[in-house]
Amino acid sequence: MRARATSHLRRLYFFMSTKHSIAVLLAAIAIVVTGAANAGPAETAEAELRLAREAAGGVAWDRAGAVVMTGADHVKGVDTHWEQVVDLATGRTRESRDFGLFKTVEIWDGRTRWSKGRSGGVHPINSAFAQMTNITDAWLAKRGYLKPNALGAHLETLGQGGENGAAFVVVLATPPHGRPVELWFDKKTSLLAQTVQELPQTIRTTRYDDHRATGGIVLPFKIVEDEGSAQNADNIHVDHVEFSRTIDSDFRAPQQPTDFTVGNNKTVVPVEIDGFIAIQAKLNGKGPFSFILDTGGRATLTPEAAKALGLESVGGGQASGAGEAVRDFQFATVNRLDIGGMTMRSVPFGIVPLDFDTVERGNKAPFAGILGLELFERFAVRIDYPRQEVTLQPLATYRHHGSGASVPIVFEEDMPLFAASINRQSGDVALDTGFPEPLTVQGKWATRHGLKEQLRGLELRGFGGVGGSFTLWASRADIQFANFAFPGVVSYYAEDKNGSLSSRSSAGILGNSVLSNFTLDLDYAHGQIWLDGKKAYSREAFDRVGITVEKEDAREFKVGSVIRGGPADVSGLEVGDAITAVDGRPASDLSGWDFGRLVRRPVATKMTLTVARDGKSRDVEVLLRELLP
């Protein structure tokens, strides 16, 4: 496998961290649940909701139109101004935060959830899983649990229990067409104290405290929303509440930004495609710097690049990726970003210590970071892999012309998804230009569809990334989408419990190794991509040495795993060995992708590795052979 077989695997899903499933969560906090006596689960739940309605204000809720709450939210190391507007009749919601360097807005307009994040652009959150979550969130926003018949939600009492000395009654509610949510009611007051929901990769726990009566209605003045990371938790303190009539304009989709200029309505720039797509950009007139172009990423700088630019960083949060660990990051603003003939102003960047193995490029200057939604939310982006060119055209005036198979896309958080099948099982696959490899398959999806044993092939241990170390299994899988079929694609199967490889909703991640067969047009504004490419597909070779490696510094490739019985194992390589040269070329002159090409040369090629172990260096000869036919 390539030295960077998991560089997706360094993917940064900003502002996301992880937590175990609801069942594990309940065990972890030692809640003791006992069944309610003398009543069925649904009857007990309905009785509890009647008590909750009276405790929260009873008939006063029937007179309320919209509630506007404002206050402060301490999140990601920054104190923000927070505002939430809720139409209590429909559940339409607008929630905004002002971070100073940037503003974020989430809007549910009754049909679609719109997200305007740090990137400044707008896209829907509209995958099938997300739409069900949106329906449940709207049911919670309009207090469906306080209304007659809980607005048709299916109810079940999970029992009574305690946490940190407090006692609760826990009700599981599933609104029509929505996803389940746990409602934890304080046994003393009958007020809602906590909700727990499964998201695609996390568990969202929202705690409500400091309840006060306003206009006869009882509302929480302290709200803590946590997805498993205390540092990333939203700590909201409400300082003002008012009730008003609904205003439709409050719930319109945010406007797309106009903070850029582009000459002749488009710009075409050369890119280098070597695993990642490397795009050149100038920042504040300095550079150019090389960035990874990532369909689901957000503007990121390494601390080294930020220092070279003299940027002042503020705040702090945590980023996660494959694996279960997280890393701290901060924010800074770049006043001017130039790519070809395009100029963008006041661009917020996350400052994140990316792995050396991700940013290193052998004897080329390392990557300065990642560019993603900042471009894809403003421009129709054409990635011409064969010509190694990227074209940017403003979305406001873009209309697709030309050939290519049209494929609709939806979004889950920031990542575009499209329909595909893996080994004849249908699912949503992420289109990820920040993932160099062909295909990674999500373990939870594979297990549900009976593919686990098919995909659990060669075990590859010891990968590192933003989320820490993790294990993958390599095999070959057939993937189909649109009018294209790719048999025998190299596939990496993951069984992570947390992190970006633990999705409950998507089937897998498709990367540049397959996408490079196409000219790809991406139109986020209209939820569409076009794939123009050849129908035939040549099977890609797999690593023929039998090791995984990564660079922790420029001088060596560190062996992370050795496939039992493979050429490297037969030649005596061990985990932890340092490869300082390949066929006489020093490791400092080789990128991870250079190494990857060398280990995929033809069968029977002799390869000489200079290996350091325990302070001693020796040359090891390895004879390449097929490991994944």
mmCIF file with all atom_site columns, C-alpha atoms in Angstrom, residues 342-470:
data_model
loop_
_atom_site.group_PDB
_atom_site.id
_atom_site.type_symbol
_atom_site.label_atom_id
_atom_site.label_alt_id
_atom_site.label_comp_id
_atom_site.label_asym_id
_atom_site.label_entity_id
_atom_site.label_seq_id
_atom_site.pdbx_PDB_ins_code
_atom_site.Cartn_x
_atom_site.Cartn_y
_atom_site.Cartn_z
_atom_site.occupancy
_atom_site.B_iso_or_equiv
_atom_site.pdbx_formal_charge
_atom_site.auth_seq_id
_atom_site.auth_comp_id
_atom_site.auth_asym_id
_atom_site.auth_atom_id
_atom_site.pdbx_PDB_model_num
ATOM 1   C CA . MET A 1 342 ? -9.231  35.181  -8.415  1.00 0.00 ? 342 MET A CA 1
ATOM 2   C CA . THR A 1 343 ? -8.910  37.316  -5.304  1.00 0.00 ? 343 THR A CA 1
ATOM 3   C CA . MET A 1 344 ? -10.800 36.691  -2.060  1.00 0.00 ? 344 MET A CA 1
ATOM 4   C CA . ARG A 1 345 ? -10.782 39.022  0.948   1.00 0.00 ? 345 ARG A CA 1
ATOM 5   C CA . SER A 1 346 ? -10.753 38.429  4.722   1.00 0.00 ? 346 SER A CA 1
ATOM 6   C CA . VAL A 1 347 ? -10.541 34.631  4.730   1.00 0.00 ? 347 VAL A CA 1
ATOM 7   C CA . PRO A 1 348 ? -10.652 32.924  8.171   1.00 0.00 ? 348 PRO A CA 1
ATOM 8   C CA . PHE A 1 349 ? -8.186  30.040  8.506   1.00 0.00 ? 349 PHE A CA 1
ATOM 9   C CA . GLY A 1 350 ? -7.829  27.355  11.140  1.00 0.00 ? 350 GLY A CA 1
ATOM 10  C CA . ILE A 1 351 ? -4.256  26.987  12.390  1.00 0.00 ? 351 ILE A CA 1
ATOM 11  C CA . VAL A 1 352 ? -3.710  23.239  12.836  1.00 0.00 ? 352 VAL A CA 1
ATOM 12  C CA . PRO A 1 353 ? -0.518  21.175  13.362  1.00 0.00 ? 353 PRO A CA 1
ATOM 13  C CA . LEU A 1 354 ? -0.940  18.751  10.454  1.00 0.00 ? 354 LEU A CA 1
ATOM 14  C CA . ASP A 1 355 ? 1.135   15.581  10.453  1.00 0.00 ? 355 ASP A CA 1
ATOM 15  C CA . PHE A 1 356 ? 4.554   15.853  8.851   1.00 0.00 ? 356 PHE A CA 1
ATOM 16  C CA . ASP A 1 357 ? 3.618   12.847  6.717   1.00 0.00 ? 357 ASP A CA 1
ATOM 17  C CA . THR A 1 358 ? 0.672   14.812  5.316   1.00 0.00 ? 358 THR A CA 1
ATOM 18  C CA . VAL A 1 359 ? 2.482   18.025  4.421   1.00 0.00 ? 359 VAL A CA 1
ATOM 19  C CA . GLU A 1 360 ? 5.909   16.674  3.382   1.00 0.00 ? 360 GLU A CA 1
ATOM 20  C CA . ARG A 1 361 ? 6.668   16.480  -0.347  1.00 0.00 ? 361 ARG A CA 1
ATOM 21  C CA . GLY A 1 362 ? 10.203  15.102  -0.494  1.00 0.00 ? 362 GLY A CA 1
ATOM 22  C CA . ASN A 1 363 ? 12.535  17.716  -1.927  1.00 0.00 ? 363 ASN A CA 1
ATOM 23  C CA . LYS A 1 364 ? 9.631   20.094  -2.679  1.00 0.00 ? 364 LYS A CA 1
ATOM 24  C CA . ALA A 1 365 ? 8.315   22.745  -0.312  1.00 0.00 ? 365 ALA A CA 1
ATOM 25  C CA . PRO A 1 366 ? 5.766   21.205  2.096   1.00 0.00 ? 366 PRO A CA 1
ATOM 26  C CA . PHE A 1 367 ? 2.053   21.899  1.919   1.00 0.00 ? 367 PHE A CA 1
ATOM 27  C CA . ALA A 1 368 ? 1.040   25.056  3.762   1.00 0.00 ? 368 ALA A CA 1
ATOM 28  C CA . GLY A 1 369 ? -2.404  23.659  4.531   1.00 0.00 ? 369 GLY A CA 1
ATOM 29  C CA . ILE A 1 370 ? -5.813  22.927  3.004   1.00 0.00 ? 370 ILE A CA 1
ATOM 30  C CA . LEU A 1 371 ? -8.292  24.865  0.854   1.00 0.00 ? 371 LEU A CA 1
ATOM 31  C CA . GLY A 1 372 ? -11.830 23.573  0.401   1.00 0.00 ? 372 GLY A CA 1
ATOM 32  C CA . LEU A 1 373 ? -15.277 25.019  1.014   1.00 0.00 ? 373 LEU A CA 1
ATOM 33  C CA . GLU A 1 374 ? -13.963 28.562  0.599   1.00 0.00 ? 374 GLU A CA 1
ATOM 34  C CA . LEU A 1 375 ? -13.694 27.708  -3.114  1.00 0.00 ? 375 LEU A CA 1
ATOM 35  C CA . PHE A 1 376 ? -16.436 25.115  -3.638  1.00 0.00 ? 376 PHE A CA 1
ATOM 36  C CA . GLU A 1 377 ? -19.161 27.271  -2.020  1.00 0.00 ? 377 GLU A CA 1
ATOM 37  C CA . ARG A 1 378 ? -18.316 30.271  -4.238  1.00 0.00 ? 378 ARG A CA 1
ATOM 38  C CA . PHE A 1 379 ? -17.289 28.688  -7.515  1.00 0.00 ? 379 PHE A CA 1
ATOM 39  C CA . ALA A 1 380 ? -18.217 25.910  -9.864  1.00 0.00 ? 380 ALA A CA 1
ATOM 40  C CA . VAL A 1 381 ? -14.949 23.982  -9.806  1.00 0.00 ? 381 VAL A CA 1
ATOM 41  C CA . ARG A 1 382 ? -13.727 21.945  -12.756 1.00 0.00 ? 382 ARG A CA 1
ATOM 42  C CA . ILE A 1 383 ? -10.957 19.501  -11.876 1.00 0.00 ? 383 ILE A CA 1
ATOM 43  C CA . ASP A 1 384 ? -9.412  18.284  -15.111 1.00 0.00 ? 384 ASP A CA 1
ATOM 44  C CA . TYR A 1 385 ? -7.274  15.430  -13.855 1.00 0.00 ? 385 TYR A CA 1
ATOM 45  C CA . PRO A 1 386 ? -5.812  14.459  -17.274 1.00 0.00 ? 386 PRO A CA 1
ATOM 46  C CA . ARG A 1 387 ? -4.698  18.039  -18.003 1.00 0.00 ? 387 ARG A CA 1
ATOM 47  C CA . GLN A 1 388 ? -3.866  18.804  -14.367 1.00 0.00 ? 388 GLN A CA 1
ATOM 48  C CA . GLU A 1 389 ? -5.906  22.019  -14.383 1.00 0.00 ? 389 GLU A CA 1
ATOM 49  C CA . VAL A 1 390 ? -8.540  23.549  -12.103 1.00 0.00 ? 390 VAL A CA 1
ATOM 50  C CA . THR A 1 391 ? -11.081 26.085  -13.354 1.00 0.00 ? 391 THR A CA 1
ATOM 51  C CA . LEU A 1 392 ? -13.040 28.422  -11.053 1.00 0.00 ? 392 LEU A CA 1
ATOM 52  C CA . GLN A 1 393 ? -16.275 30.074  -12.262 1.00 0.00 ? 393 GLN A CA 1
ATOM 53  C CA . PRO A 1 394 ? -18.634 32.032  -9.963  1.00 0.00 ? 394 PRO A CA 1
ATOM 54  C CA . LEU A 1 395 ? -21.642 29.897  -9.007  1.00 0.00 ? 395 LEU A CA 1
ATOM 55  C CA . ALA A 1 396 ? -24.043 32.819  -9.411  1.00 0.00 ? 396 ALA A CA 1
ATOM 56  C CA . THR A 1 397 ? -23.576 32.805  -13.197 1.00 0.00 ? 397 THR A CA 1
ATOM 57  C CA . TYR A 1 398 ? -22.493 29.214  -13.822 1.00 0.00 ? 398 TYR A CA 1
ATOM 58  C CA . ARG A 1 399 ? -24.427 26.876  -16.087 1.00 0.00 ? 399 ARG A CA 1
ATOM 59  C CA . HIS A 1 400 ? -22.893 23.565  -17.079 1.00 0.00 ? 400 HIS A CA 1
ATOM 60  C CA . HIS A 1 401 ? -22.203 22.961  -20.756 1.00 0.00 ? 401 HIS A CA 1
ATOM 61  C CA . GLY A 1 402 ? -20.661 19.943  -22.369 1.00 0.00 ? 402 GLY A CA 1
ATOM 62  C CA . SER A 1 403 ? -20.614 16.209  -21.913 1.00 0.00 ? 403 SER A CA 1
ATOM 63  C CA . GLY A 1 404 ? -20.441 14.133  -18.789 1.00 0.00 ? 404 GLY A CA 1
ATOM 64  C CA . ALA A 1 405 ? -22.716 12.005  -16.636 1.00 0.00 ? 405 ALA A CA 1
ATOM 65  C CA . SER A 1 406 ? -24.836 14.137  -14.303 1.00 0.00 ? 406 SER A CA 1
ATOM 66  C CA . VAL A 1 407 ? -24.946 12.965  -10.686 1.00 0.00 ? 407 VAL A CA 1
ATOM 67  C CA . PRO A 1 408 ? -26.874 14.651  -7.839  1.00 0.00 ? 408 PRO A CA 1
ATOM 68  C CA . ILE A 1 409 ? -25.033 15.303  -4.596  1.00 0.00 ? 409 ILE A CA 1
ATOM 69  C CA . VAL A 1 410 ? -26.246 15.872  -1.043  1.00 0.00 ? 410 VAL A CA 1
ATOM 70  C CA . PHE A 1 411 ? -24.375 17.030  2.027   1.00 0.00 ? 411 PHE A CA 1
ATOM 71  C CA . GLU A 1 412 ? -23.681 15.617  5.447   1.00 0.00 ? 412 GLU A CA 1
ATOM 72  C CA . GLU A 1 413 ? -21.935 18.328  7.409   1.00 0.00 ? 413 GLU A CA 1
ATOM 73  C CA . ASP A 1 414 ? -19.403 19.658  4.858   1.00 0.00 ? 414 ASP A CA 1
ATOM 74  C CA . MET A 1 415 ? -18.854 16.584  2.697   1.00 0.00 ? 415 MET A CA 1
ATOM 75  C CA . PRO A 1 416 ? -20.653 15.989  -0.646  1.00 0.00 ? 416 PRO A CA 1
ATOM 76  C CA . LEU A 1 417 ? -22.186 12.524  -1.020  1.00 0.00 ? 417 LEU A CA 1
ATOM 77  C CA . PHE A 1 418 ? -23.573 10.699  -4.041  1.00 0.00 ? 418 PHE A CA 1
ATOM 78  C CA . ALA A 1 419 ? -25.292 7.370   -4.637  1.00 0.00 ? 419 ALA A CA 1
ATOM 79  C CA . ALA A 1 420 ? -23.118 4.364   -5.478  1.00 0.00 ? 420 ALA A CA 1
ATOM 80  C CA . SER A 1 421 ? -22.945 0.642   -4.897  1.00 0.00 ? 421 SER A CA 1
ATOM 81  C CA . ILE A 1 422 ? -20.096 -1.317  -3.320  1.00 0.00 ? 422 ILE A CA 1
ATOM 82  C CA . ASN A 1 423 ? -20.128 -5.048  -4.020  1.00 0.00 ? 423 ASN A CA 1
ATOM 83  C CA . ARG A 1 424 ? -23.729 -4.586  -5.219  1.00 0.00 ? 424 ARG A CA 1
ATOM 84  C CA . GLN A 1 425 ? -24.886 -2.934  -1.991  1.00 0.00 ? 425 GLN A CA 1
ATOM 85  C CA . SER A 1 426 ? -26.251 0.611   -2.336  1.00 0.00 ? 426 SER A CA 1
ATOM 86  C CA . GLY A 1 427 ? -25.138 3.503   -0.184  1.00 0.00 ? 427 GLY A CA 1
ATOM 87  C CA . ASP A 1 428 ? -23.993 7.114   -0.121  1.00 0.00 ? 428 ASP A CA 1
ATOM 88  C CA . VAL A 1 429 ? -20.314 7.611   -0.876  1.00 0.00 ? 429 VAL A CA 1
ATOM 89  C CA . ALA A 1 430 ? -18.335 10.744  -0.024  1.00 0.00 ? 430 ALA A CA 1
ATOM 90  C CA . LEU A 1 431 ? -16.560 12.483  -2.895  1.00 0.00 ? 431 LEU A CA 1
ATOM 91  C CA . ASP A 1 432 ? -13.284 13.436  -1.285  1.00 0.00 ? 432 ASP A CA 1
ATOM 92  C CA . THR A 1 433 ? -10.448 15.057  -3.210  1.00 0.00 ? 433 THR A CA 1
ATOM 93  C CA . GLY A 1 434 ? -8.578  15.249  0.101   1.00 0.00 ? 434 GLY A CA 1
ATOM 94  C CA . PHE A 1 435 ? -8.348  11.443  0.052   1.00 0.00 ? 435 PHE A CA 1
ATOM 95  C CA . PRO A 1 436 ? -5.609  10.195  -2.299  1.00 0.00 ? 436 PRO A CA 1
ATOM 96  C CA . GLU A 1 437 ? -6.534  6.493   -2.311  1.00 0.00 ? 437 GLU A CA 1
ATOM 97  C CA . PRO A 1 438 ? -9.263  4.687   -4.315  1.00 0.00 ? 438 PRO A CA 1
ATOM 98  C CA . LEU A 1 439 ? -11.840 3.695   -1.691  1.00 0.00 ? 439 LEU A CA 1
ATOM 99  C CA . THR A 1 440 ? -12.348 3.411   2.045   1.00 0.00 ? 440 THR A CA 1
ATOM 100 C CA . VAL A 1 441 ? -15.422 1.505   3.284   1.00 0.00 ? 441 VAL A CA 1
ATOM 101 C CA . GLN A 1 442 ? -17.109 2.404   6.567   1.00 0.00 ? 442 GLN A CA 1
ATOM 102 C CA . GLY A 1 443 ? -17.271 -0.523  8.990   1.00 0.00 ? 443 GLY A CA 1
ATOM 103 C CA . LYS A 1 444 ? -20.742 0.158   10.371  1.00 0.00 ? 444 LYS A CA 1
ATOM 104 C CA . TRP A 1 445 ? -22.274 0.313   6.891   1.00 0.00 ? 445 TRP A CA 1
ATOM 105 C CA . ALA A 1 446 ? -20.395 -2.819  5.773   1.00 0.00 ? 446 ALA A CA 1
ATOM 106 C CA . THR A 1 447 ? -21.581 -4.753  8.822   1.00 0.00 ? 447 THR A CA 1
ATOM 107 C CA . ARG A 1 448 ? -25.224 -3.776  8.194   1.00 0.00 ? 448 ARG A CA 1
ATOM 108 C CA . HIS A 1 449 ? -24.956 -4.955  4.593   1.00 0.00 ? 449 HIS A CA 1
ATOM 109 C CA . GLY A 1 450 ? -23.144 -8.225  5.267   1.00 0.00 ? 450 GLY A CA 1
ATOM 110 C CA . LEU A 1 451 ? -19.843 -7.172  3.658   1.00 0.00 ? 451 LEU A CA 1
ATOM 111 C CA . LYS A 1 452 ? -17.588 -7.312  6.684   1.00 0.00 ? 452 LYS A CA 1
ATOM 112 C CA . GLU A 1 453 ? -15.950 -10.659 5.906   1.00 0.00 ? 453 GLU A CA 1
ATOM 113 C CA . GLN A 1 454 ? -15.513 -9.792  2.216   1.00 0.00 ? 454 GLN A CA 1
ATOM 114 C CA . LEU A 1 455 ? -13.645 -6.593  3.049   1.00 0.00 ? 455 LEU A CA 1
ATOM 115 C CA . ARG A 1 456 ? -11.594 -7.752  6.032   1.00 0.00 ? 456 ARG A CA 1
ATOM 116 C CA . GLY A 1 457 ? -8.536  -8.746  4.020   1.00 0.00 ? 457 GLY A CA 1
ATOM 117 C CA . LEU A 1 458 ? -4.908  -7.868  4.718   1.00 0.00 ? 458 LEU A CA 1
ATOM 118 C CA . GLU A 1 459 ? -4.569  -6.311  8.163   1.00 0.00 ? 459 GLU A CA 1
ATOM 119 C CA . LEU A 1 460 ? -2.659  -3.031  8.179   1.00 0.00 ? 460 LEU A CA 1
ATOM 120 C CA . ARG A 1 461 ? -1.843  -1.683  11.624  1.00 0.00 ? 461 ARG A CA 1
ATOM 121 C CA . GLY A 1 462 ? -0.179  1.390   12.983  1.00 0.00 ? 462 GLY A CA 1
ATOM 122 C CA . PHE A 1 463 ? -1.544  4.249   10.936  1.00 0.00 ? 463 PHE A CA 1
ATOM 123 C CA . GLY A 1 464 ? -1.317  7.688   12.486  1.00 0.00 ? 464 GLY A CA 1
ATOM 124 C CA . GLY A 1 465 ? -3.365  10.794  11.783  1.00 0.00 ? 465 GLY A CA 1
ATOM 125 C CA . VAL A 1 466 ? -5.059  13.746  13.415  1.00 0.00 ? 466 VAL A CA 1
ATOM 126 C CA . GLY A 1 467 ? -7.214  11.265  15.325  1.00 0.00 ? 467 GLY A CA 1
ATOM 127 C CA . GLY A 1 468 ? -4.347  9.040   16.471  1.00 0.00 ? 468 GLY A CA 1
ATOM 128 C CA . SER A 1 469 ? -3.436  5.479   15.478  1.00 0.00 ? 469 SER A CA 1
ATOM 129 C CA . PHE A 1 470 ? -5.888  3.073   13.842  1.00 0.00 ? 470 PHE A CA 1
#
